[in-house]
PDB file of C-alpha atoms in Angstrom:
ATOM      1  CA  UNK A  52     -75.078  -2.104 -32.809  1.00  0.00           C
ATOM      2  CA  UNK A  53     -77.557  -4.922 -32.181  1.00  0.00           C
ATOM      3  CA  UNK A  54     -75.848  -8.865 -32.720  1.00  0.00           C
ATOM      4  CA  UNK A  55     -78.473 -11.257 -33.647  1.00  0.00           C
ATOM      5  CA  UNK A  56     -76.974 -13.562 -31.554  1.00  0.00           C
ATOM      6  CA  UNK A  57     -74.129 -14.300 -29.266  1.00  0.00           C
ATOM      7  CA  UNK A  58     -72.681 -17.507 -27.822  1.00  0.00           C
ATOM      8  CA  UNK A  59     -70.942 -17.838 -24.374  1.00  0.00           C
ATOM      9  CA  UNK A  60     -67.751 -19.264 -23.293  1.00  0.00           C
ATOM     10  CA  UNK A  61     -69.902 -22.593 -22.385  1.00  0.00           C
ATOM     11  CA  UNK A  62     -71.333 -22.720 -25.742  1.00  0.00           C
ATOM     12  CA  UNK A  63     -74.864 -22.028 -24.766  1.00  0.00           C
ATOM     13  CA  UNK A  64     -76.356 -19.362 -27.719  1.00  0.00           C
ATOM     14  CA  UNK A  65     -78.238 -16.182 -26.441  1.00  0.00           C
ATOM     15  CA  UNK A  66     -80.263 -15.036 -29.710  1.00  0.00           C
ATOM     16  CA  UNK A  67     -81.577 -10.955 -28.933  1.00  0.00           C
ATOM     17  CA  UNK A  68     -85.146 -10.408 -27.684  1.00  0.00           C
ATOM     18  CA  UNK A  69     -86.489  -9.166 -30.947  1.00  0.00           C
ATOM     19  CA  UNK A  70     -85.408 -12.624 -32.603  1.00  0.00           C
ATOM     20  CA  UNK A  71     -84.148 -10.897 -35.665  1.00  0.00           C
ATOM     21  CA  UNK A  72     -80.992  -9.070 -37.171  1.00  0.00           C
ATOM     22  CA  UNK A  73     -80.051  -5.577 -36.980  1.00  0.00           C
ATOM     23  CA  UNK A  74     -80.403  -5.473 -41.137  1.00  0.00           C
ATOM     24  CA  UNK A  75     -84.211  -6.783 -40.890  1.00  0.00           C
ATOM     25  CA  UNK A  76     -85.281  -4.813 -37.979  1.00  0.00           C
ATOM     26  CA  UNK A  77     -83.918  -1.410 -39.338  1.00  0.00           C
ATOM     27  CA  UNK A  78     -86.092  -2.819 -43.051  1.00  0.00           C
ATOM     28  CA  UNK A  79     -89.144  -3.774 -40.183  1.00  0.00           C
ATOM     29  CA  UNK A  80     -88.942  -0.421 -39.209  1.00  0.00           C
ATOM     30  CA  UNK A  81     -88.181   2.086 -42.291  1.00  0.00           C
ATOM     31  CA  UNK A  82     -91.311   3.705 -42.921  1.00  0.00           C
ATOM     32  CA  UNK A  83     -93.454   7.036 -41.804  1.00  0.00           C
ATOM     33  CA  UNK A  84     -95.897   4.986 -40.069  1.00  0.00           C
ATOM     34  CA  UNK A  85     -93.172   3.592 -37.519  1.00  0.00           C
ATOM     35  CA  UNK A  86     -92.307   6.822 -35.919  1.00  0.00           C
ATOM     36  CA  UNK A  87     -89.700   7.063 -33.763  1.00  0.00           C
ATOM     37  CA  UNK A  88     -89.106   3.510 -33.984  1.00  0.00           C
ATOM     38  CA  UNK A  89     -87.411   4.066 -37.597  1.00  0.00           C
ATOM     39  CA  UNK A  90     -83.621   4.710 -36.904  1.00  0.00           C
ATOM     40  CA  UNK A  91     -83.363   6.272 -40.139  1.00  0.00           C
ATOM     41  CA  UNK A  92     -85.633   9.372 -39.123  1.00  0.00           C
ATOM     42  CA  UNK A  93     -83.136  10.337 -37.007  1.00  0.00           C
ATOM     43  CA  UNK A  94     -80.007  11.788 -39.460  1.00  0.00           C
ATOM     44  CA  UNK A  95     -82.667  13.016 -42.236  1.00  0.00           C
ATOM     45  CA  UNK A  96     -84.559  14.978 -39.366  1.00  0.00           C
ATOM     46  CA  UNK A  97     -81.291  16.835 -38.090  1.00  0.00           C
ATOM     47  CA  UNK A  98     -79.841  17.185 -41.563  1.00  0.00           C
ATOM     48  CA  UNK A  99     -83.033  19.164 -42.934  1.00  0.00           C
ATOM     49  CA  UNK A 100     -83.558  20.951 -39.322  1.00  0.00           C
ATOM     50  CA  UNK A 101     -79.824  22.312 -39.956  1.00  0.00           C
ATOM     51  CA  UNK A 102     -81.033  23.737 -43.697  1.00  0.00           C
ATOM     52  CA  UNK A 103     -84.052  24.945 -42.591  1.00  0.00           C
ATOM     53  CA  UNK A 104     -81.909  27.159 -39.740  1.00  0.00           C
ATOM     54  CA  UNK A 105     -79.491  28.256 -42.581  1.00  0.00           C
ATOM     55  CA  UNK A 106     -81.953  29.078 -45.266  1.00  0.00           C
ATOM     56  CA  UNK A 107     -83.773  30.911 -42.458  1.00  0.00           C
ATOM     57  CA  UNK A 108     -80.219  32.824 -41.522  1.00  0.00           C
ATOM     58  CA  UNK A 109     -79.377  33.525 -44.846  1.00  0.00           C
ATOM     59  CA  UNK A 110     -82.393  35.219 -45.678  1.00  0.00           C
ATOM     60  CA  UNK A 111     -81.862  37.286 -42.606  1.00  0.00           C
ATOM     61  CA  UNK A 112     -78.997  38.829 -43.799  1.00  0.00           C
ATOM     62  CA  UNK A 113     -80.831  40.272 -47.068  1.00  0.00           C
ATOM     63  CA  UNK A 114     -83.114  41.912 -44.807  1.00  0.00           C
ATOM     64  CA  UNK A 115     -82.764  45.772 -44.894  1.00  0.00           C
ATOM     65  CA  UNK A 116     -83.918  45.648 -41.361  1.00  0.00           C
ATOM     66  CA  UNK A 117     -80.996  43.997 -39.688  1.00  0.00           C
ATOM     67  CA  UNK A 118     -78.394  46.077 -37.796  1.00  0.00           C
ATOM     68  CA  UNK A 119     -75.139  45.527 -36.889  1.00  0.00           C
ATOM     69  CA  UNK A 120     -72.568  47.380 -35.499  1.00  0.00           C
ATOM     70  CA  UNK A 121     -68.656  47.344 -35.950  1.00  0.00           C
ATOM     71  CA  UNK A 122     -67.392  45.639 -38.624  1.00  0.00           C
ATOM     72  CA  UNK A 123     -70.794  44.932 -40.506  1.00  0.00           C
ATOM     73  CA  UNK A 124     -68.939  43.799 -43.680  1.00  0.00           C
ATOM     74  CA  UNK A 125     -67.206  40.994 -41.448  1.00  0.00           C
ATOM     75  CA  UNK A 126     -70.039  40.536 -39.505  1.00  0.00           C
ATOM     76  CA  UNK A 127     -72.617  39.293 -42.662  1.00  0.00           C
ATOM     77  CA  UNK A 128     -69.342  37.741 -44.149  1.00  0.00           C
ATOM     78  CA  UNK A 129     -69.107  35.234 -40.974  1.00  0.00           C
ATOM     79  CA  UNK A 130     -72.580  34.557 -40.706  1.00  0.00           C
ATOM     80  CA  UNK A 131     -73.333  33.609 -44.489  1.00  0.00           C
ATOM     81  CA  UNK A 132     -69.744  31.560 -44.306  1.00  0.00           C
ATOM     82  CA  UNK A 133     -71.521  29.558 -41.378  1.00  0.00           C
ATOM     83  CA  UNK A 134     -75.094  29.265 -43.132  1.00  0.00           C
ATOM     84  CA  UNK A 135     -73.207  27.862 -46.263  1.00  0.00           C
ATOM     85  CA  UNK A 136     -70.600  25.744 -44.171  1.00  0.00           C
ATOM     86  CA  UNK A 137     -73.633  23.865 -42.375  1.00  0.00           C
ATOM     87  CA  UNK A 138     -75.841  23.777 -45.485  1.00  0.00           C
ATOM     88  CA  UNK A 139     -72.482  21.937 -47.353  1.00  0.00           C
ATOM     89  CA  UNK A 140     -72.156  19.156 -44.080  1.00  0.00           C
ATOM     90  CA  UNK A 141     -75.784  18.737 -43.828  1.00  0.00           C
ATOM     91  CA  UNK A 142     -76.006  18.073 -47.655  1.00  0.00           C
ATOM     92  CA  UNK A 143     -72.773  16.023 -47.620  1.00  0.00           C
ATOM     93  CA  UNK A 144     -74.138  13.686 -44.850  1.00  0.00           C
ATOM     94  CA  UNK A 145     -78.099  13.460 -46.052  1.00  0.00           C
ATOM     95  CA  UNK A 146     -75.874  12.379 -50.058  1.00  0.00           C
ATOM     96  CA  UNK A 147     -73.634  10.171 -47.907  1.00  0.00           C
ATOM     97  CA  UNK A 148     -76.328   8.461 -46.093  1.00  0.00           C
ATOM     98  CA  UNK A 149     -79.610   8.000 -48.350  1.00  0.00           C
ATOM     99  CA  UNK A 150     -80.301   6.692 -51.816  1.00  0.00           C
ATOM    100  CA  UNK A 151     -82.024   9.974 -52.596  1.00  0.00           C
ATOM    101  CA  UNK A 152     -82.941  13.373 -50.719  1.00  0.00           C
ATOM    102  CA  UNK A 153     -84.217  16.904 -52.011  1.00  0.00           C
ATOM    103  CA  UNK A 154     -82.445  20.445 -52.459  1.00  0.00           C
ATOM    104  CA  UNK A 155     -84.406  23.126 -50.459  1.00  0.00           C
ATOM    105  CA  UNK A 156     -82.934  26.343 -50.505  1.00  0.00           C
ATOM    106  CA  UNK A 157     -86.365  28.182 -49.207  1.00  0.00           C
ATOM    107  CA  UNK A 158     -87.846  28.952 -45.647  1.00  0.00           C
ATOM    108  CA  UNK A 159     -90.716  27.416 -44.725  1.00  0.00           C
ATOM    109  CA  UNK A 160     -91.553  25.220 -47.498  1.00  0.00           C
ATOM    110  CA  UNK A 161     -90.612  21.919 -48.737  1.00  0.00           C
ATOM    111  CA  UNK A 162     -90.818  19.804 -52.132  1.00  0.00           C
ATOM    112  CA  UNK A 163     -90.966  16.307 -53.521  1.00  0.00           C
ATOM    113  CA  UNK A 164     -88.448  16.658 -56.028  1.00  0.00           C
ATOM    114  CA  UNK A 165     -86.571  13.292 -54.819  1.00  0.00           C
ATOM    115  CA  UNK A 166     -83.014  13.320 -56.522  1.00  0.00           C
ATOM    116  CA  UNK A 167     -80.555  10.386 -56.788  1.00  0.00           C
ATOM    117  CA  UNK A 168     -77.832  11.089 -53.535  1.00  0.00           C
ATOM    118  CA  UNK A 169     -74.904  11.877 -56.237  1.00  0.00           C
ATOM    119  CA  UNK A 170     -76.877  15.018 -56.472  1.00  0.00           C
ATOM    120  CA  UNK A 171     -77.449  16.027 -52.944  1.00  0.00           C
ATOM    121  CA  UNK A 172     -73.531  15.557 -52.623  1.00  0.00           C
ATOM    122  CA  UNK A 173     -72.860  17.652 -55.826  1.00  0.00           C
ATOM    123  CA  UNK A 174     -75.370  19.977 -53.752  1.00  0.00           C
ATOM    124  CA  UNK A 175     -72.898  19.966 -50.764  1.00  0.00           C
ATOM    125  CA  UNK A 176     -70.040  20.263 -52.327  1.00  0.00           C
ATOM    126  CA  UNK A 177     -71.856  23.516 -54.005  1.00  0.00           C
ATOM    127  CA  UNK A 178     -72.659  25.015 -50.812  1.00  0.00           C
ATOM    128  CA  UNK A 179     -68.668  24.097 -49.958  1.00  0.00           C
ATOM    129  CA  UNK A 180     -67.372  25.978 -52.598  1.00  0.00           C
ATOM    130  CA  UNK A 181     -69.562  29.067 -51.972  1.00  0.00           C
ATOM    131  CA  UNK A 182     -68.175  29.040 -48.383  1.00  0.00           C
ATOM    132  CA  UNK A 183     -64.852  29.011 -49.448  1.00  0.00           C
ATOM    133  CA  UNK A 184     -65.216  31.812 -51.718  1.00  0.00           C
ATOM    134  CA  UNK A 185     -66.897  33.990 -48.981  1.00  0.00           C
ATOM    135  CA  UNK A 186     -64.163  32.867 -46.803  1.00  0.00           C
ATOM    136  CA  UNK A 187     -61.518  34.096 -49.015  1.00  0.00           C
ATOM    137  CA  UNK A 188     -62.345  37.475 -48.619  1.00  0.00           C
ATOM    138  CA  UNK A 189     -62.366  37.444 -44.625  1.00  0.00           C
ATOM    139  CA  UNK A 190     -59.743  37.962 -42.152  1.00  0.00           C
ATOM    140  CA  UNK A 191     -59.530  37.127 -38.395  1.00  0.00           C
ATOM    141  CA  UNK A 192     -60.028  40.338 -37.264  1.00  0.00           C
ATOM    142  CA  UNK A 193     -61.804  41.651 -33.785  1.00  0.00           C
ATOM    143  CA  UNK A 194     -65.364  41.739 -35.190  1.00  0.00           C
ATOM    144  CA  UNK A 195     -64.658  38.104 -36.819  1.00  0.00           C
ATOM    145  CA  UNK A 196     -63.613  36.898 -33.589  1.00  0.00           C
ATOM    146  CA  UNK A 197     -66.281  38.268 -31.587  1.00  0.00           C
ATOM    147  CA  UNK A 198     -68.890  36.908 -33.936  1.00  0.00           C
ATOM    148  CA  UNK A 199     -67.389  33.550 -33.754  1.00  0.00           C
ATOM    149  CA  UNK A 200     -67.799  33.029 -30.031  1.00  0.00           C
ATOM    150  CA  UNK A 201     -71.179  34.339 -29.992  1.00  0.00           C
ATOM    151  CA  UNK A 202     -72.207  31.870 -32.226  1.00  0.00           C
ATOM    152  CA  UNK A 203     -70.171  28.898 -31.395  1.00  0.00           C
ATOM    153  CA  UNK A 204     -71.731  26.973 -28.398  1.00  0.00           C
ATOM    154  CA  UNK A 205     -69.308  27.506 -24.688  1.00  0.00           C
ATOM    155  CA  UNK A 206     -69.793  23.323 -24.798  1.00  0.00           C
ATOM    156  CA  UNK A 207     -67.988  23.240 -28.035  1.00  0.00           C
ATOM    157  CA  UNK A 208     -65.026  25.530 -26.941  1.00  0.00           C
ATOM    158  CA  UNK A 209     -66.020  28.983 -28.383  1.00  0.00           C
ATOM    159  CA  UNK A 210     -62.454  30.521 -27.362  1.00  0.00           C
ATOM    160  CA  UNK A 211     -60.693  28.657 -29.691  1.00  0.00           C
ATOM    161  CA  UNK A 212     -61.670  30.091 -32.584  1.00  0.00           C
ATOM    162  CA  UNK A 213     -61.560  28.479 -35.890  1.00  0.00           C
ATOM    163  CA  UNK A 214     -59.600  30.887 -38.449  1.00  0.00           C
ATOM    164  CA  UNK A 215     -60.947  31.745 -42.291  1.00  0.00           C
ATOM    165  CA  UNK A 216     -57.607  29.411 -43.204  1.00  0.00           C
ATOM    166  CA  UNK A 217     -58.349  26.515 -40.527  1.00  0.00           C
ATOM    167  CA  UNK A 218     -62.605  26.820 -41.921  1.00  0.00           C
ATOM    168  CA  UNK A 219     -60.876  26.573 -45.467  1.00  0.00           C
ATOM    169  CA  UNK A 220     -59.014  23.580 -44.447  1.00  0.00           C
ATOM    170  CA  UNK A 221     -62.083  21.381 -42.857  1.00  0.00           C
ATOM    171  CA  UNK A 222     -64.008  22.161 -46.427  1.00  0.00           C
ATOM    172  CA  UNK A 223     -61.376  20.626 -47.896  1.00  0.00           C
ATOM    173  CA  UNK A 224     -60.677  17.326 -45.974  1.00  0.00           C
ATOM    174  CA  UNK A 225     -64.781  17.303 -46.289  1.00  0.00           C
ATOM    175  CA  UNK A 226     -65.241  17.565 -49.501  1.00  0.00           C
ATOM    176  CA  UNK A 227     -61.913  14.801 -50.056  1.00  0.00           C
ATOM    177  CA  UNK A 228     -64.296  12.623 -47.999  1.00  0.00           C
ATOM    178  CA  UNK A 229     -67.526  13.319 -50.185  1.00  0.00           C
ATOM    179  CA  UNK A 230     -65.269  11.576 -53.110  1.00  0.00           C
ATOM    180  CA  UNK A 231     -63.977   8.888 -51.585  1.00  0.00           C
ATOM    181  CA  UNK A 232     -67.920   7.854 -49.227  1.00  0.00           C
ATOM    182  CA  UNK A 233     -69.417   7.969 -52.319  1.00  0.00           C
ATOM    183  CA  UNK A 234     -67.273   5.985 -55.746  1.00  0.00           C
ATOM    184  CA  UNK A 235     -67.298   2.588 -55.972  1.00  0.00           C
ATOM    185  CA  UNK A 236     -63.589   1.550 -55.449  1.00  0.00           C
ATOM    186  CA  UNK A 237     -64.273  -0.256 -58.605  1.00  0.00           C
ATOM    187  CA  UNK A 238     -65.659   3.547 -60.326  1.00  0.00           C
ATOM    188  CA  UNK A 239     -62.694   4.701 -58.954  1.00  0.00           C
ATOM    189  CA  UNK A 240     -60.022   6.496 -61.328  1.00  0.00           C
ATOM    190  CA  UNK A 241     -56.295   7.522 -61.269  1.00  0.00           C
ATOM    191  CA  UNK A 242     -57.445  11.285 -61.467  1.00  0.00           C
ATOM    192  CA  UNK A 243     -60.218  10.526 -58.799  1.00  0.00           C
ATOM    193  CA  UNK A 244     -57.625   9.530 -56.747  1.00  0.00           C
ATOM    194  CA  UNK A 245     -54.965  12.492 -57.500  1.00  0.00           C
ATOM    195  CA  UNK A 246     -58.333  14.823 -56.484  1.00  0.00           C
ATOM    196  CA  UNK A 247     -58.910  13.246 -53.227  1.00  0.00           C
ATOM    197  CA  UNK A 248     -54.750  13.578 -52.619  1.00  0.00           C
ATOM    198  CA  UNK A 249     -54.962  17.361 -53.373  1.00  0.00           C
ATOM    199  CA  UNK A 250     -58.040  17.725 -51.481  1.00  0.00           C
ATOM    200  CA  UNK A 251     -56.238  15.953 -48.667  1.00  0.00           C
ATOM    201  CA  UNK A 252     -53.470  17.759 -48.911  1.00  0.00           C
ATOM    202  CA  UNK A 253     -55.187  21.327 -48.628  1.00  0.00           C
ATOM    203  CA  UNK A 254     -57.222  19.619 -45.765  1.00  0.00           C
ATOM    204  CA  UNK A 255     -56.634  19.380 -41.924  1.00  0.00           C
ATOM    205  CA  UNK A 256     -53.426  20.211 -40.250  1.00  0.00           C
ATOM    206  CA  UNK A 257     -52.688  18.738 -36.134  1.00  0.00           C
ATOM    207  CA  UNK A 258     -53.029  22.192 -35.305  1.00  0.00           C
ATOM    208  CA  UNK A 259     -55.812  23.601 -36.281  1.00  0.00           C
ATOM    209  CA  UNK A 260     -59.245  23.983 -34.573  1.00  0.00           C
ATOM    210  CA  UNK A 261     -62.216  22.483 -35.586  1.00  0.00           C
ATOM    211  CA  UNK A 262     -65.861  22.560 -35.307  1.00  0.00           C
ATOM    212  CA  UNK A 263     -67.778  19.683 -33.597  1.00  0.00           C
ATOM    213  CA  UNK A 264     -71.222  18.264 -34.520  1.00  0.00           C
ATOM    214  CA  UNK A 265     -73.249  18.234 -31.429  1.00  0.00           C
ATOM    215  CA  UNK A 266     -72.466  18.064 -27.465  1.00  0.00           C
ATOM    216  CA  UNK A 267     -68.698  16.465 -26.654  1.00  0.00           C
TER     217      UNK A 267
END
């Protein structure tokens, strides 16, 4: 949000203190070696971070070791739909966003398999799709409920819980938006377009509740 320049009502021009525009500074400053100072660290950071935390949860639930009581079934159910849920946005946004990225479905390890950003949205959409299918086979019950408002942060309204059908919904108004962020309007065909109307139509309602990315 940085104007190279702006001129006053009295015509005199005030050019910014770096001298340049936003476009070359963000180029000045996309590399390792520029730290903090590269705005594009940022998004890739928290996008990875999220993976990491889901790969990390998901492996969790494999573990013979973990105990739960109630509703166990529901319980793993809710907490591999959220792993996948997050893995899908994270994806999504990292495809959205950058020329390229990398799949890592491991804990505690990385790669430097680079892949073109249609594949780290395919990737998302992946992760999507397994989310609705685990979502398909859970209801709203007391042990879903409770598990939903222990995870979900008090600052992002935990008591209004987002239902399997309301989850179902945001996957697809998210993955409607994958298609449409990321053709070319001129790439763009008539069944492209019929996808991203069904999508949309499964999507959202004014009703529902939602999750929120970070601190409102």
């Amino acid at each position: 949000n940085q104007p190279l320049q702006i001129t006053l009502p009295n015509g005199t021009v005030i050019v910014n203190p770096n001298g340049v525009d936003q476009k070359t500074q963000l180029q000045g400053f996309n590399s390792r070696d520029a730290g903090s100072l590269n705005a594009f660290m940022y998004e890739w950071s928290v996008c990875y971070y999220i993976i990491t935390q889901c790969n990390q949860l998901l492996k969790s639930l494999e573990d013979p070791a973990l105990s739960l009581s109630g509703d166990v079934a529901t319980k793993k159910a809710t907490f591999k739909a959220w792993a996948l849920w997050w893995k899908g946005y994270a994806y999504s946004r990292i495809g959205s966003m950058y020329l390229a990225g990398i799949i890592n479905n491991e804990v505690g390890t990385t790669n430097n398999n680079f892949l073109d950003h249609t594949k780290i949205v395919e990737e998302g959409n992946l992760q999507l799709n397994e989310c609705l299918a685990t979502l398909n086979d859970l209801q709203a019950n007391a042990d879903y409920i409770e598990t939903m408002k222990a995870i979900v942060a008090t600052f992002n309204d935990n008591q209004n819980v987002v239902t399997p059908d309301m989850w179902k919904r945001q996957i697809y108004t998210l993955q409607a938006r994958n298609l449409l962020a990321n053709k070319k309007l001129r790439d763009m065909t008539a069944a492209d377009c019929q996808q991203i109307l069904t999508l949309s139509n499964q999507g959202i309602q004014a009703t529902d509740n939602l999750f929120d990315f970070g601190m409102d």
